[in-house]
């Protein structure tokens, strides 16, 4: 092998390695992607059983039911639809009825959303833009002047 052929083979090997690393990275990220839905969007969504999603909206008034230990059930609503959520764990301090919430998890066989993480938000400044915009369009969320 000449010096030029050795250099080209090293470059080709490096490019092949970088291509494989990039492909594996994109594959891994695609598997971990969680799509964001509002309760009304779920009716039109074609979700696979066990598919991880993010569910956002407001905690429905009168829906919080505490179970034994750290189990809690509540409803997430956007006024057009409501989804029952079950969560086992410690809830954030800001979690309460009528407040913004984002949950991540998947639907169980009984149709209840099984959340493995819950994020409570106190206003639209900390809420994902899609959730705040959707709630504002429906007249549920009011702008506050500071």
Protein backbone atom coordinates (compact mmCIF):
# COMPACT_ATOMS: atom_id res chain seq x y z
CA UNK A 1 0.00 0.00 0.00
CA UNK A 2 1.21 3.40 -0.82
CA UNK A 3 1.14 6.27 1.60
CA UNK A 4 -1.84 7.82 -0.21
CA UNK A 5 -3.82 4.55 -0.02
CA UNK A 6 -3.13 4.23 3.72
CA UNK A 7 -4.30 7.78 4.32
CA UNK A 8 -7.49 7.20 2.28
CA UNK A 9 -8.24 3.96 4.15
CA UNK A 10 -7.87 5.71 7.53
CA UNK A 11 -10.17 8.53 6.36
CA UNK A 12 -12.72 6.04 5.00
CA UNK A 13 -12.64 4.09 8.28
CA UNK A 14 -13.12 7.27 10.31
CA UNK A 15 -16.06 8.32 8.13
CA UNK A 16 -17.64 4.87 8.45
CA UNK A 17 -17.25 5.03 12.24
CA UNK A 18 -18.79 8.54 12.42
CA UNK A 19 -21.66 7.45 10.16
CA UNK A 20 -22.41 4.43 12.36
CA UNK A 21 -22.24 6.55 15.53
CA UNK A 22 -24.61 9.13 14.03
CA UNK A 23 -27.07 6.46 12.90
CA UNK A 24 -27.09 4.83 16.36
CA UNK A 25 -27.58 8.22 18.04
CA UNK A 26 -30.58 9.09 15.88
CA UNK A 27 -32.05 5.63 16.36
CA UNK A 28 -31.68 5.91 20.14
CA UNK A 29 -33.21 9.37 20.23
CA UNK A 30 -36.11 8.23 18.10
CA UNK A 31 -36.88 5.42 20.54
CA UNK A 32 -36.93 7.80 23.52
CA UNK A 33 -39.08 10.49 21.90
CA UNK A 34 -42.22 11.38 23.82
CA UNK A 35 -44.90 13.12 21.83
CA UNK A 36 -46.96 15.86 23.48
CA UNK A 37 -50.76 15.69 23.60
CA UNK A 38 -53.65 17.59 25.13
CA UNK A 39 -56.65 15.50 26.32
CA UNK A 40 -58.79 16.53 23.32
CA UNK A 41 -55.98 15.53 20.92
CA UNK A 42 -55.97 11.93 22.17
CA UNK A 43 -59.24 11.05 20.45
CA UNK A 44 -57.71 11.67 17.03
CA UNK A 45 -54.30 10.22 17.92
CA UNK A 46 -53.38 6.72 16.84
CA UNK A 47 -51.39 5.59 19.88
CA UNK A 48 -49.81 2.18 20.14
CA UNK A 49 -50.24 0.29 23.44
CA UNK A 50 -47.42 1.21 25.79
CA UNK A 51 -46.31 4.18 23.65
CA UNK A 52 -44.81 6.91 25.85
CA UNK A 53 -46.35 10.33 25.55
CA UNK A 54 -46.51 13.61 27.42
CA UNK A 55 -49.96 14.68 28.50
CA UNK A 56 -50.54 18.31 29.40
CA UNK A 57 -53.41 20.45 30.60
CA UNK A 58 -54.99 21.54 33.86
CA UNK A 59 -55.67 19.41 36.92
CA UNK A 60 -59.44 18.92 36.89
CA UNK A 61 -61.29 20.47 39.83
CA UNK A 62 -62.55 17.86 42.30
CA UNK A 63 -60.66 15.00 40.65
CA UNK A 64 -57.76 14.42 43.06
CA UNK A 65 -58.15 11.13 44.93
CA UNK A 66 -55.37 10.08 47.28
CA UNK A 67 -54.77 6.36 47.67
CA UNK A 68 -52.64 4.45 50.12
CA UNK A 69 -49.12 5.76 50.57
CA UNK A 70 -48.01 7.92 47.67
CA UNK A 71 -50.65 6.76 45.17
CA UNK A 72 -52.83 9.48 43.68
CA UNK A 73 -55.38 9.63 40.88
CA UNK A 74 -56.53 12.82 39.18
CA UNK A 75 -57.93 14.12 35.93
CA UNK A 76 -56.12 16.24 33.34
CA UNK A 77 -58.42 18.44 31.28
CA UNK A 78 -58.32 21.06 28.56
CA UNK A 79 -62.11 21.68 28.88
CA UNK A 80 -62.74 19.70 25.65
CA UNK A 81 -61.60 16.39 27.06
CA UNK A 82 -60.48 14.79 30.29
CA UNK A 83 -58.02 11.98 30.89
CA UNK A 84 -57.83 10.03 34.15
CA UNK A 85 -54.27 9.76 35.42
CA UNK A 86 -52.77 7.44 38.03
CA UNK A 87 -49.41 8.29 39.61
CA UNK A 88 -47.32 6.66 42.31
CA UNK A 89 -44.78 9.01 43.84
CA UNK A 90 -44.36 12.32 45.55
CA UNK A 91 -46.18 15.14 43.79
CA UNK A 92 -44.57 18.55 43.26
CA UNK A 93 -45.36 21.27 45.81
CA UNK A 94 -47.22 23.35 43.20
CA UNK A 95 -49.56 20.49 42.27
CA UNK A 96 -53.21 21.40 42.95
CA UNK A 97 -56.58 21.63 41.24
CA UNK A 98 -56.86 24.13 38.42
CA UNK A 99 -53.10 24.39 37.90
CA UNK A 100 -51.12 23.45 34.82
CA UNK A 101 -49.60 19.99 34.80
CA UNK A 102 -47.50 17.89 32.46
CA UNK A 103 -47.35 14.13 32.95
CA UNK A 104 -45.24 11.60 31.14
CA UNK A 105 -46.07 7.92 30.80
CA UNK A 106 -48.35 5.60 28.84
CA UNK A 107 -51.89 4.27 28.84
CA UNK A 108 -52.64 1.11 30.79
CA UNK A 109 -54.92 -1.68 29.55
CA UNK A 110 -57.85 -0.13 31.45
CA UNK A 111 -57.55 3.17 29.55
CA UNK A 112 -56.11 5.10 32.50
CA UNK A 113 -52.93 7.08 31.88
CA UNK A 114 -50.13 5.68 34.08
CA UNK A 115 -47.74 8.55 34.76
CA UNK A 116 -44.17 8.02 35.88
CA UNK A 117 -43.41 11.74 36.19
CA UNK A 118 -45.56 14.76 37.02
CA UNK A 119 -44.52 18.38 36.57
CA UNK A 120 -46.72 21.11 38.05
CA UNK A 121 -46.58 24.59 36.59
CA UNK A 122 -47.79 27.78 38.21
CA UNK A 123 -48.25 29.94 35.11
CA UNK A 124 -47.77 29.98 31.35
CA UNK A 125 -44.25 31.38 31.66
CA UNK A 126 -43.07 27.91 32.67
CA UNK A 127 -45.52 25.86 30.65
CA UNK A 128 -44.68 24.52 27.20
CA UNK A 129 -45.84 26.93 24.52
CA UNK A 130 -48.21 24.36 22.97
CA UNK A 131 -50.09 23.84 26.26
CA UNK A 132 -50.35 27.55 27.07
CA UNK A 133 -51.49 28.43 23.54
CA UNK A 134 -54.09 25.67 23.48
CA UNK A 135 -55.49 26.67 26.86
CA UNK A 136 -55.58 30.35 25.85
CA UNK A 137 -57.46 29.50 22.62
CA UNK A 138 -60.13 27.72 24.66
CA UNK A 139 -60.43 30.65 27.07
CA UNK A 140 -59.28 28.60 30.07
CA UNK A 141 -56.02 30.46 30.59
CA UNK A 142 -56.07 34.20 31.17
CA UNK A 143 -53.08 36.50 30.71
CA UNK A 144 -52.05 38.10 33.98
CA UNK A 145 -50.67 41.63 34.01
CA UNK A 146 -47.68 42.14 36.28
